[in-house]
PDB file as gemmi writes it, atoms N, CA and C in Angstrom:
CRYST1    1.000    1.000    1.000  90.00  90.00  90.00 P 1                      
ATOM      1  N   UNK A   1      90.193 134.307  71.371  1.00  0.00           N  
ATOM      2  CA  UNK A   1      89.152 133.547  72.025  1.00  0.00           C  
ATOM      3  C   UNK A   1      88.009 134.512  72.358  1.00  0.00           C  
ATOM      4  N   UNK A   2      86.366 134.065  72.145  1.00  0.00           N  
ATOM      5  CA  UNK A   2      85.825 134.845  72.412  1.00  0.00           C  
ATOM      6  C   UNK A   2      85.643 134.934  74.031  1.00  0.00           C  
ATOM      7  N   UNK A   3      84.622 136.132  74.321  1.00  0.00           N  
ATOM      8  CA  UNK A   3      84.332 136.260  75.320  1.00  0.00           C  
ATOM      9  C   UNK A   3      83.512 135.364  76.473  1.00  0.00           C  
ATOM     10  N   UNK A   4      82.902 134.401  75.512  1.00  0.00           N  
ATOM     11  CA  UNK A   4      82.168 133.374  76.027  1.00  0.00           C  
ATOM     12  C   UNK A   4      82.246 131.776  75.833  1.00  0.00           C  
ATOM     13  N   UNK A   5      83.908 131.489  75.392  1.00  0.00           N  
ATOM     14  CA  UNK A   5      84.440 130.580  75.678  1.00  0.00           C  
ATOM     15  C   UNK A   5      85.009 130.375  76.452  1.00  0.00           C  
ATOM     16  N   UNK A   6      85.183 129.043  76.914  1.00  0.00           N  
ATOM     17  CA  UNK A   6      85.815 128.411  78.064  1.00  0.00           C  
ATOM     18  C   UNK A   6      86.876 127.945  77.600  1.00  0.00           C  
ATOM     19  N   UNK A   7      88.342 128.308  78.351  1.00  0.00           N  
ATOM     20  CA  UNK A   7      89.837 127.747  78.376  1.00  0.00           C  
ATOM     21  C   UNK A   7      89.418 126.927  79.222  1.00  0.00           C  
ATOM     22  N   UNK A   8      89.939 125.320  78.847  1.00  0.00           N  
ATOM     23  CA  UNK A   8      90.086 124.826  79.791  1.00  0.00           C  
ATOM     24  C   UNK A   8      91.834 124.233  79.500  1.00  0.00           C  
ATOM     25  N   UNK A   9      91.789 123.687  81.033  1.00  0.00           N  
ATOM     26  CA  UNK A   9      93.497 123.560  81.270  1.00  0.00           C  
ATOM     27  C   UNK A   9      93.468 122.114  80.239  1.00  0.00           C  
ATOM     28  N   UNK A  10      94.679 121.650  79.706  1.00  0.00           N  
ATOM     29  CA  UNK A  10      94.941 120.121  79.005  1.00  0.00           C  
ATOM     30  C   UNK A  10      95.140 119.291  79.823  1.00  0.00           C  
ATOM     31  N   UNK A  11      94.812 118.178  80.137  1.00  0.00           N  
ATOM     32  CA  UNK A  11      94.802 117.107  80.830  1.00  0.00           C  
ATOM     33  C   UNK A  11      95.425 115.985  80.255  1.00  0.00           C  
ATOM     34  N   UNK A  12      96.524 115.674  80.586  1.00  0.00           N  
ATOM     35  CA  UNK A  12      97.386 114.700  80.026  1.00  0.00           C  
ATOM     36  C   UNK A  12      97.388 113.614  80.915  1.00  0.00           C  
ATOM     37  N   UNK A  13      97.585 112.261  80.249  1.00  0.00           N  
ATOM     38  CA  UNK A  13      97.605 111.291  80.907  1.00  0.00           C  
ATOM     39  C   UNK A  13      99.117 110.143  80.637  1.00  0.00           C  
ATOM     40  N   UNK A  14      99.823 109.578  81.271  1.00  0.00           N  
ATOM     41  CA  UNK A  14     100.968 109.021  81.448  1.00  0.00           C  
ATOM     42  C   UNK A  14     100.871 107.443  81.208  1.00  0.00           C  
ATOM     43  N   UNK A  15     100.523 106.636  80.718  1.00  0.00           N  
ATOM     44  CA  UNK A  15     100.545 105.828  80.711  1.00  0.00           C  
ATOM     45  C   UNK A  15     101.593 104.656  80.937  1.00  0.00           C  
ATOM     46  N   UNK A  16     101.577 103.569  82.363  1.00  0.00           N  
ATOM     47  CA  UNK A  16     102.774 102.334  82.395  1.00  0.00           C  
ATOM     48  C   UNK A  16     103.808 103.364  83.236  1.00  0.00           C  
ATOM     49  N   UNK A  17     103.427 104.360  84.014  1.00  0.00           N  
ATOM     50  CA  UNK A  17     104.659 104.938  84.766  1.00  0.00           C  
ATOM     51  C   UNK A  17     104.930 103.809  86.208  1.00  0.00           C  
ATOM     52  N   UNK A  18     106.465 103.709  86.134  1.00  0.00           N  
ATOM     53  CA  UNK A  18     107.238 103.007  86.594  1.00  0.00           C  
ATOM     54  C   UNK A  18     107.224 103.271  88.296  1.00  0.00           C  
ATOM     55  N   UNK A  19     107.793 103.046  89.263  1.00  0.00           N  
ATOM     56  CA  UNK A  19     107.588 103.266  90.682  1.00  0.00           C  
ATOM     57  C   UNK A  19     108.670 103.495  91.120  1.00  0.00           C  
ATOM     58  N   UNK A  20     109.070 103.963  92.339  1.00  0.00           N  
ATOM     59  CA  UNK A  20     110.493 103.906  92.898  1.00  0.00           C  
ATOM     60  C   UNK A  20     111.458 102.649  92.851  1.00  0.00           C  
ATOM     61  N   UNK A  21     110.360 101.211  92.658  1.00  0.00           N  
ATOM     62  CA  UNK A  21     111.293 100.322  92.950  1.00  0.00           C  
ATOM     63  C   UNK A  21     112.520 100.460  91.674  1.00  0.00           C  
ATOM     64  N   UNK A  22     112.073 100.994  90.419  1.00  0.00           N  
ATOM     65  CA  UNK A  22     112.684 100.935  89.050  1.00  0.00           C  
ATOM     66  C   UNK A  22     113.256 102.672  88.877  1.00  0.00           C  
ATOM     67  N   UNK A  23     114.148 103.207  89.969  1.00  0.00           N  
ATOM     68  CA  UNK A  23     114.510 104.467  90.101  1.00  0.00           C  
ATOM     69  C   UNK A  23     114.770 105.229  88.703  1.00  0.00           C  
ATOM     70  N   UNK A  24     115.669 104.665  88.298  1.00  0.00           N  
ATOM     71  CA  UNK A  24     115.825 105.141  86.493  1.00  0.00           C  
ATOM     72  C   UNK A  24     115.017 105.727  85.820  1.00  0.00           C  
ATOM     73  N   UNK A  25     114.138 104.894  85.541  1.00  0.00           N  
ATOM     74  CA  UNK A  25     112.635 104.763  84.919  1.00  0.00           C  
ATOM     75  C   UNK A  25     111.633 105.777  85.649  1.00  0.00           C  
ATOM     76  N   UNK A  26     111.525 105.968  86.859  1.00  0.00           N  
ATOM     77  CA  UNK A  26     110.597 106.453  87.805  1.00  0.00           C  
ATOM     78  C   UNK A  26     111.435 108.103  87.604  1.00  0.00           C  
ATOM     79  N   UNK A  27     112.949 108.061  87.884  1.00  0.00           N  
ATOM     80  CA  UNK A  27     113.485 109.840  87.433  1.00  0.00           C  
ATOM     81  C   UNK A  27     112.796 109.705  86.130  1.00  0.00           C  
ATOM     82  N   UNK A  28     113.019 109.333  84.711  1.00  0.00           N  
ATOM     83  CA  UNK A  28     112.839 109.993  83.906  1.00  0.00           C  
ATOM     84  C   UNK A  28     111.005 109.996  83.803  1.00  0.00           C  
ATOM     85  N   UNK A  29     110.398 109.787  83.976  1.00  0.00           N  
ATOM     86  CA  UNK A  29     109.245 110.026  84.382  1.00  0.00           C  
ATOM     87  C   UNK A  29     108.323 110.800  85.522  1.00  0.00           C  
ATOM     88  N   UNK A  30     109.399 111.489  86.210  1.00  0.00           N  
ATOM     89  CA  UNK A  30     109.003 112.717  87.154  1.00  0.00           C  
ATOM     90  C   UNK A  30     109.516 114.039  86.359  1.00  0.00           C  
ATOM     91  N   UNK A  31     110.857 113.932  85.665  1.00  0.00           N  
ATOM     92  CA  UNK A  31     111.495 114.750  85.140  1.00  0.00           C  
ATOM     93  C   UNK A  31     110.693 115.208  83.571  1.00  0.00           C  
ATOM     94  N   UNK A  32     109.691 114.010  83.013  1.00  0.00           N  
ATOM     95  CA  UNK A  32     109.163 114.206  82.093  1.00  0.00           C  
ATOM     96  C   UNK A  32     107.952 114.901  82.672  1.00  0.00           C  
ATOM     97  N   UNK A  33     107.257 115.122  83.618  1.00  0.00           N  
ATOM     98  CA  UNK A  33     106.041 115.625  84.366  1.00  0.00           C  
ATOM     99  C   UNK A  33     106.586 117.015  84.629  1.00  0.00           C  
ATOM    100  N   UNK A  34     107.688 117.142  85.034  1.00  0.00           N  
ATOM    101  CA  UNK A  34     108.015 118.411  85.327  1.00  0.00           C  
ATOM    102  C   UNK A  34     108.157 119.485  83.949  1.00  0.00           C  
ATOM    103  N   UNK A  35     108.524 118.933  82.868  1.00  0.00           N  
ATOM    104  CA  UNK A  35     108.357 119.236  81.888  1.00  0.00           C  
ATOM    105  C   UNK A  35     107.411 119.738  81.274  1.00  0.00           C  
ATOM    106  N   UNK A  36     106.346 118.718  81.125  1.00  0.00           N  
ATOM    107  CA  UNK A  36     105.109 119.143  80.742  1.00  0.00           C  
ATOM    108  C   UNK A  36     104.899 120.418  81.842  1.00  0.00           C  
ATOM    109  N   UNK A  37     104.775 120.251  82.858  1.00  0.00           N  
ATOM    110  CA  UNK A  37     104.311 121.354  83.246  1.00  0.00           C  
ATOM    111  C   UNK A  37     104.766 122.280  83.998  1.00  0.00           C  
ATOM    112  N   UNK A  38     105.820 123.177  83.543  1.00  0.00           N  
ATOM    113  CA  UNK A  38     106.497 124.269  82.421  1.00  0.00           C  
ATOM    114  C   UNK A  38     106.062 124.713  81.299  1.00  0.00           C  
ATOM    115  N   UNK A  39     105.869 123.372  80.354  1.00  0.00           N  
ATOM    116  CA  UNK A  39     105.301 124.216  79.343  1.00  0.00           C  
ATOM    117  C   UNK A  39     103.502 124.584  79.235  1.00  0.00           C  
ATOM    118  N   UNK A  40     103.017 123.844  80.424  1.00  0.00           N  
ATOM    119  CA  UNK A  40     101.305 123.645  80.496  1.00  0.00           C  
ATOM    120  C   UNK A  40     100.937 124.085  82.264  1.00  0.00           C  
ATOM    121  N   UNK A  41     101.537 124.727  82.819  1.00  0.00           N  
ATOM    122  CA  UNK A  41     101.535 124.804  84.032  1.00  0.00           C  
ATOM    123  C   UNK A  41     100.549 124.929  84.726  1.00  0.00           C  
ATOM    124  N   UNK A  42      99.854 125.029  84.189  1.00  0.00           N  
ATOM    125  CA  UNK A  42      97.656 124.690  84.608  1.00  0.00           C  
ATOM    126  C   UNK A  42      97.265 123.876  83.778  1.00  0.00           C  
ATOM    127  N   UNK A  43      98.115 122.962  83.536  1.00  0.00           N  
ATOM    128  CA  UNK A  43      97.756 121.561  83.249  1.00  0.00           C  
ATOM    129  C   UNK A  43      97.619 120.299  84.479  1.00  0.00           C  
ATOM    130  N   UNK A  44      96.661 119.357  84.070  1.00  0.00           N  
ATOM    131  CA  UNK A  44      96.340 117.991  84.987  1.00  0.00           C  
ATOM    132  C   UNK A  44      97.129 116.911  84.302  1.00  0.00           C  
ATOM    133  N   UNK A  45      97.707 116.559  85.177  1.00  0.00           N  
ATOM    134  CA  UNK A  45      98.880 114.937  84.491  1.00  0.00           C  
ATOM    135  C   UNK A  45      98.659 113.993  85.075  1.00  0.00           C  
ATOM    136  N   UNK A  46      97.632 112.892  85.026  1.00  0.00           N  
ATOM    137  CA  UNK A  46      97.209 111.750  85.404  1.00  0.00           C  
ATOM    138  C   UNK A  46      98.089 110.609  84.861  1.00  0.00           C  
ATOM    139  N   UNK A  47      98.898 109.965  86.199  1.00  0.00           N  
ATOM    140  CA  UNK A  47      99.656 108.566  85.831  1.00  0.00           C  
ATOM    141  C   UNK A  47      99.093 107.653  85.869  1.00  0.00           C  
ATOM    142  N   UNK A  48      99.469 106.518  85.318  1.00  0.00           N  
ATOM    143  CA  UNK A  48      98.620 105.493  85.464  1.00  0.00           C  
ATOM    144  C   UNK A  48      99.654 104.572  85.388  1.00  0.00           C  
ATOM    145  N   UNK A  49     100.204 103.854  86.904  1.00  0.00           N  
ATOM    146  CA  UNK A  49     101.516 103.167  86.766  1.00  0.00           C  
ATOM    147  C   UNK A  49     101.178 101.408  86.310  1.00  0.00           C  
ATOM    148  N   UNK A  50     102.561 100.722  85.963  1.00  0.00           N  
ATOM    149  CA  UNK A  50     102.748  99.924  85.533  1.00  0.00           C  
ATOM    150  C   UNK A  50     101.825  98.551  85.753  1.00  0.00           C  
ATOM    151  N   UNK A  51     101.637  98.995  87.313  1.00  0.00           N  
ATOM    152  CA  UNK A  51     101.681  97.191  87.657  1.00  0.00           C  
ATOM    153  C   UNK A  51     100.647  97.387  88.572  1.00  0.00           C  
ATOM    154  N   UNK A  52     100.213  98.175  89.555  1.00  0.00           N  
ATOM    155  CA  UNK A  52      99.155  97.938  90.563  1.00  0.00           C  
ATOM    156  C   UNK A  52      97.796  98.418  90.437  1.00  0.00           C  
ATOM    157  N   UNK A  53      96.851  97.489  90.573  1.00  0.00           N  
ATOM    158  CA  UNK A  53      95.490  97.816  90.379  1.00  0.00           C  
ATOM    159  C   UNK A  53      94.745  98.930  91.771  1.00  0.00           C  
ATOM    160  N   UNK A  54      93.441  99.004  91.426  1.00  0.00           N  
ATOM    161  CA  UNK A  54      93.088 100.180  92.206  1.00  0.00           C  
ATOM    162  C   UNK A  54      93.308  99.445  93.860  1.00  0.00           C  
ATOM    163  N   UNK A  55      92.859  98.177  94.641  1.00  0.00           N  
ATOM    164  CA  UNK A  55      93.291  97.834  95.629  1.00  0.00           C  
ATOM    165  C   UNK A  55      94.486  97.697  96.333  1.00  0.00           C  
ATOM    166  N   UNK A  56      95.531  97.160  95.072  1.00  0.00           N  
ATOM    167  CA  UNK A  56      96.862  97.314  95.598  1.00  0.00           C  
ATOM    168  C   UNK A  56      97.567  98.526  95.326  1.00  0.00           C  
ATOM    169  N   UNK A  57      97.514  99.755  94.631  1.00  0.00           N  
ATOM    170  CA  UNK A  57      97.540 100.965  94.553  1.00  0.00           C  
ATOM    171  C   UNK A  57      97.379 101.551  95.823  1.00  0.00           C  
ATOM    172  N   UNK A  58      96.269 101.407  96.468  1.00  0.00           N  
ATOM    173  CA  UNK A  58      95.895 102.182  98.022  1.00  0.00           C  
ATOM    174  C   UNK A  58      97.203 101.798  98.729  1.00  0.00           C  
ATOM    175  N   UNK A  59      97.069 100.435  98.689  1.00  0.00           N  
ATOM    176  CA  UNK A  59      97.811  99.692  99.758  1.00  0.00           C  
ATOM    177  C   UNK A  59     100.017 100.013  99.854  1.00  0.00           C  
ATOM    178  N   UNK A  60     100.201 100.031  98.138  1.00  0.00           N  
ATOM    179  CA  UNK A  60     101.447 100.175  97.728  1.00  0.00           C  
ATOM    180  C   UNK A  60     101.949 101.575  97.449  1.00  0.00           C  
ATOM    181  N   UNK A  61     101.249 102.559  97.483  1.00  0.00           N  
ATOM    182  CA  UNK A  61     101.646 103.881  96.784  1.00  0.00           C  
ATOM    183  C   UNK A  61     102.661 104.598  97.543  1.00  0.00           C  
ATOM    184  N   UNK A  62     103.031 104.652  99.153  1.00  0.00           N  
ATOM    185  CA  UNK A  62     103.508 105.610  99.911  1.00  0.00           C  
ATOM    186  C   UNK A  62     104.822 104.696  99.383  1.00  0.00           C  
ATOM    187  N   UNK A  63     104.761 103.357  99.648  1.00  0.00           N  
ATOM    188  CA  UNK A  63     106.239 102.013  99.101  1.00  0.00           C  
ATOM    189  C   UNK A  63     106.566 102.668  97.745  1.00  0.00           C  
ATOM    190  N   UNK A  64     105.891 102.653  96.716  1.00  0.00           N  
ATOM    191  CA  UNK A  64     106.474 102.470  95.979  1.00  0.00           C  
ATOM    192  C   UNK A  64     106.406 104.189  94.887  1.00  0.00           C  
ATOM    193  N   UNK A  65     105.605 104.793  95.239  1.00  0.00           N  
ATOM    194  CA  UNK A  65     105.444 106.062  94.739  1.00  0.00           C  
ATOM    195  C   UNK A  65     106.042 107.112  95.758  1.00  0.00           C  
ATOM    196  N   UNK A  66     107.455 107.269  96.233  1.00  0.00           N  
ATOM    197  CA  UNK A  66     107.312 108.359  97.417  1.00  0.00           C  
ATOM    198  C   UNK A  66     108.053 109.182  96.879  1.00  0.00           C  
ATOM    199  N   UNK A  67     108.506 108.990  95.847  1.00  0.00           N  
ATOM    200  CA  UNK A  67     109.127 109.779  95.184  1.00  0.00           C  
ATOM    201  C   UNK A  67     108.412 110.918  94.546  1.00  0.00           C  
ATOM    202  N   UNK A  68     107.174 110.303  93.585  1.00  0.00           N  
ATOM    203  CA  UNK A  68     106.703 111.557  93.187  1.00  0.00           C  
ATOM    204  C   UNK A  68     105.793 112.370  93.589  1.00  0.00           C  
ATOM    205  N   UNK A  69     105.311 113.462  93.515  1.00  0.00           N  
ATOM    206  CA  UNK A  69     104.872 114.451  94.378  1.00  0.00           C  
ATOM    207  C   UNK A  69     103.423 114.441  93.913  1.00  0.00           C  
ATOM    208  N   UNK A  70     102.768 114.366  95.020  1.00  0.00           N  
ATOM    209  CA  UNK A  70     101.152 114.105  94.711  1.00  0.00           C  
ATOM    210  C   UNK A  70     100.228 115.476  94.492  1.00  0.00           C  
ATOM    211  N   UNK A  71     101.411 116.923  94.672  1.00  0.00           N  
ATOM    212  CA  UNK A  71     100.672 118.049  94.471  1.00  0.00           C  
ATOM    213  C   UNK A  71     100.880 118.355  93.485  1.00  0.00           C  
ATOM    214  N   UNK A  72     101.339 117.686  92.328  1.00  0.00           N  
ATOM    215  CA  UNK A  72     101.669 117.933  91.011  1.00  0.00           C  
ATOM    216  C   UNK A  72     100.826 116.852  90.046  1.00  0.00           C  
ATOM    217  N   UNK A  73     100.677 115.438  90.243  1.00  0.00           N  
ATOM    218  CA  UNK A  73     100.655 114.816  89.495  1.00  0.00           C  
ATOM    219  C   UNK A  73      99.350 113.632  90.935  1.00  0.00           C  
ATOM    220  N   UNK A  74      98.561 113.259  89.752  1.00  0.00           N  
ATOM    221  CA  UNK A  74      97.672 112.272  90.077  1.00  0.00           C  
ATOM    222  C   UNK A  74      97.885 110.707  89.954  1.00  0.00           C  
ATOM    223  N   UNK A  75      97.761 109.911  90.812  1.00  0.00           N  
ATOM    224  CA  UNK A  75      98.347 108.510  90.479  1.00  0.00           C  
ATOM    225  C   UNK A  75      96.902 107.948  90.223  1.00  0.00           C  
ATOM    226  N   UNK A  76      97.628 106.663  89.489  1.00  0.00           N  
ATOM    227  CA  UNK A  76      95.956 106.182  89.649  1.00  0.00           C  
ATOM    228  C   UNK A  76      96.564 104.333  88.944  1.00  0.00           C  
ATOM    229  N   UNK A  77      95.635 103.593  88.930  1.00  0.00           N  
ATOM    230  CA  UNK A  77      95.762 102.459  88.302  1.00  0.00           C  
ATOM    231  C   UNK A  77      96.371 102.009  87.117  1.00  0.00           C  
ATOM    232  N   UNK A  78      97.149 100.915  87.606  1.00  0.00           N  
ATOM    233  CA  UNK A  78      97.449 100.339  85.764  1.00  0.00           C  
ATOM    234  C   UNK A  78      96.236 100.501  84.721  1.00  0.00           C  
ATOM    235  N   UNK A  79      95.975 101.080  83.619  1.00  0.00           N  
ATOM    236  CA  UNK A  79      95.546 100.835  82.658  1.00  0.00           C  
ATOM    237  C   UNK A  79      94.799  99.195  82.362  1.00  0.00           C  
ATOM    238  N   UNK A  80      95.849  98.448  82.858  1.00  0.00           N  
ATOM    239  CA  UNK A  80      95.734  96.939  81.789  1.00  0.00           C  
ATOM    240  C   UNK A  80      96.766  96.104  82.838  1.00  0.00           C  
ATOM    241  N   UNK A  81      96.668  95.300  83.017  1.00  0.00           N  
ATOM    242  CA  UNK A  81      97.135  93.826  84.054  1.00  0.00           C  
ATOM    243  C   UNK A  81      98.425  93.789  83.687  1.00  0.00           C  
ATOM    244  N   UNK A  82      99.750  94.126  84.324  1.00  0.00           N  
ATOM    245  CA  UNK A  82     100.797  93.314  84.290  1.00  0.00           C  
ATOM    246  C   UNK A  82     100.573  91.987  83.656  1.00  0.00           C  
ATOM    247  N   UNK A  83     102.358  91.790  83.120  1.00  0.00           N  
ATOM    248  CA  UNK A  83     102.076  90.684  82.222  1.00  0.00           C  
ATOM    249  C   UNK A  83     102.598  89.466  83.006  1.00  0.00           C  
ATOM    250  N   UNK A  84     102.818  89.930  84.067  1.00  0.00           N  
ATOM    251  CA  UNK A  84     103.049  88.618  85.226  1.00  0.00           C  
ATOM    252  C   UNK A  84     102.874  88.783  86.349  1.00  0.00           C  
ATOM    253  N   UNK A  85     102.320  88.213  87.254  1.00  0.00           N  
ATOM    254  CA  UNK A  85     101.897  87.909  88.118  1.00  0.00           C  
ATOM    255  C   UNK A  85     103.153  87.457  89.556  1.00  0.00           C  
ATOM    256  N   UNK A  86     103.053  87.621  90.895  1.00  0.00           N  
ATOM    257  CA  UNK A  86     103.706  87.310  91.346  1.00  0.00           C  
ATOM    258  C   UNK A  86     104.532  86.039  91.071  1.00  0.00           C  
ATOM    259  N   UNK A  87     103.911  84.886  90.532  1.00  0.00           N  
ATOM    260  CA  UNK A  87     104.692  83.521  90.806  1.00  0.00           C  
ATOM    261  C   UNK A  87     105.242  83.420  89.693  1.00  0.00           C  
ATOM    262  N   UNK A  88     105.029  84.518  88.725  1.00  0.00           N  
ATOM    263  CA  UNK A  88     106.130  84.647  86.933  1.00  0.00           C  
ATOM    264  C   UNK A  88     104.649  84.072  86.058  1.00  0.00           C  
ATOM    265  N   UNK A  89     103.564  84.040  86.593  1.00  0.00           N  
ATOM    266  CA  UNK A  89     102.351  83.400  85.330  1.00  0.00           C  
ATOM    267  C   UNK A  89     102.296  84.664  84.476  1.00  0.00           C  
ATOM    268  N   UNK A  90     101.784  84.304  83.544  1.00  0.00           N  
ATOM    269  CA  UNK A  90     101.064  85.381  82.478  1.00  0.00           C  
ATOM    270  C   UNK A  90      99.546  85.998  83.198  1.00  0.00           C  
ATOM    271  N   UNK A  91      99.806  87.131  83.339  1.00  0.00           N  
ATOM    272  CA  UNK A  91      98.194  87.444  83.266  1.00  0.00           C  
ATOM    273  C   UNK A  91      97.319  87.863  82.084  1.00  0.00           C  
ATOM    274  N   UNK A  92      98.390  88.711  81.199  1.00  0.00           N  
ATOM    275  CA  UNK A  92      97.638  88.742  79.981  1.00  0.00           C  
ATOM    276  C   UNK A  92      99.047  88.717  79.033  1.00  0.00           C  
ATOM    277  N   UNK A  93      99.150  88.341  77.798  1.00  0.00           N  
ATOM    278  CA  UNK A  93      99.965  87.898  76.715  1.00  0.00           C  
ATOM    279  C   UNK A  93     100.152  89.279  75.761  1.00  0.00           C  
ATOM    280  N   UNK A  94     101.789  89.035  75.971  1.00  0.00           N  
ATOM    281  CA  UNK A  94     101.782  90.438  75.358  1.00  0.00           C  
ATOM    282  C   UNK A  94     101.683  90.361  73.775  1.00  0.00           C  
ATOM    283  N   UNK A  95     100.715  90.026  73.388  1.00  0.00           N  
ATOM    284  CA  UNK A  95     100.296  89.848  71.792  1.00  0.00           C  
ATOM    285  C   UNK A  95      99.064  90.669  72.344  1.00  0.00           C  
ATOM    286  N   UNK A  96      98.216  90.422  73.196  1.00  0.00           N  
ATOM    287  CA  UNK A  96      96.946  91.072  74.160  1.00  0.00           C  
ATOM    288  C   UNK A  96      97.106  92.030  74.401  1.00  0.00           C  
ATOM    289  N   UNK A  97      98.458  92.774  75.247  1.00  0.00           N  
ATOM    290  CA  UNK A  97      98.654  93.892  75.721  1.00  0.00           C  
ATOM    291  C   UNK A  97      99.279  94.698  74.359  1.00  0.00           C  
ATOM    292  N   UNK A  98      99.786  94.465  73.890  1.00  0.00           N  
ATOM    293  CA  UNK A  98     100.281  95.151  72.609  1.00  0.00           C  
ATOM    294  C   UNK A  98      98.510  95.881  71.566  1.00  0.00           C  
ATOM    295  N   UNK A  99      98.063  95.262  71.457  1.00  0.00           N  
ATOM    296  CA  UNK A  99      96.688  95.184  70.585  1.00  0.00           C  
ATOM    297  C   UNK A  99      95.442  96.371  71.261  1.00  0.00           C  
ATOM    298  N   UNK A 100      95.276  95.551  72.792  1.00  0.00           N  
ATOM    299  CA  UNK A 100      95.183  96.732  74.066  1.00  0.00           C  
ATOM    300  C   UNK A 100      95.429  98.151  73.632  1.00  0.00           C  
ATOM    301  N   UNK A 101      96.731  98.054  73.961  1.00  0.00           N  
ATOM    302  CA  UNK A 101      97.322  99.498  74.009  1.00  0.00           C  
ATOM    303  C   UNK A 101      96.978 100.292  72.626  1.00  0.00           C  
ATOM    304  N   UNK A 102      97.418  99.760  71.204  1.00  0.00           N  
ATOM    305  CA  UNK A 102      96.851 100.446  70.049  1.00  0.00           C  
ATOM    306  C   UNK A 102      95.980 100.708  69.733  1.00  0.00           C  
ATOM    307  N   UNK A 103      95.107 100.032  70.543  1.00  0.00           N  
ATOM    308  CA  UNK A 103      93.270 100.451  70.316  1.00  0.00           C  
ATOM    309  C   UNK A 103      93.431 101.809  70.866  1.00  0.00           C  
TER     310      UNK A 103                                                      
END                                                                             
């Protein structure tokens, strides 16, 4: 590298990470963070969990995120709307969210 380039750290992002309520899911997704960074250890790992938008995020994170450690890893908003809604409606169709995501 020359002398007058900039390293910068890799910034990875997590996409659909799961919460404490889904413990399973939520270990192997802390255990996968810890991973990455081991091998990137001045790396940034931005989650972006499953189901809560930026309002209910504020409101739900200590409930449902207390597991993972906020000096390691950044939480932040679903990506894209759960595909149901409290009362079991569709919010978006996973023919939508599938298409979404591959873009």
């Amino acid at each position: 590298m020359a002398s007058n380039e900039k390293r910068t750290s890799p910034r990875i992002a997590f996409v659909n990470v799961w919460s404490d309520q889904n413990r399973g899911d939520a270990a192997i997704v802390i255990a996968t963070c810890e991973a990455v960074k081991q091998l990137y250890p001045d790396s940034t790992i931005d989650m972006h969990n499953v189901a809560f938008g930026p309002e209910d995020l504020k409101k739900q994170k200590e409930i449902h995120f207390s597991a993972f450690n906020p000096d390691q890893f950044q939480l932040f908003p679903a990506i894209y709307p759960a595909l149901k809604n409290g009362n079991n409606g569709p919010y978006i169709s996973r023919k939508h969210r599938i298409i979404h995501s591959i873009r």
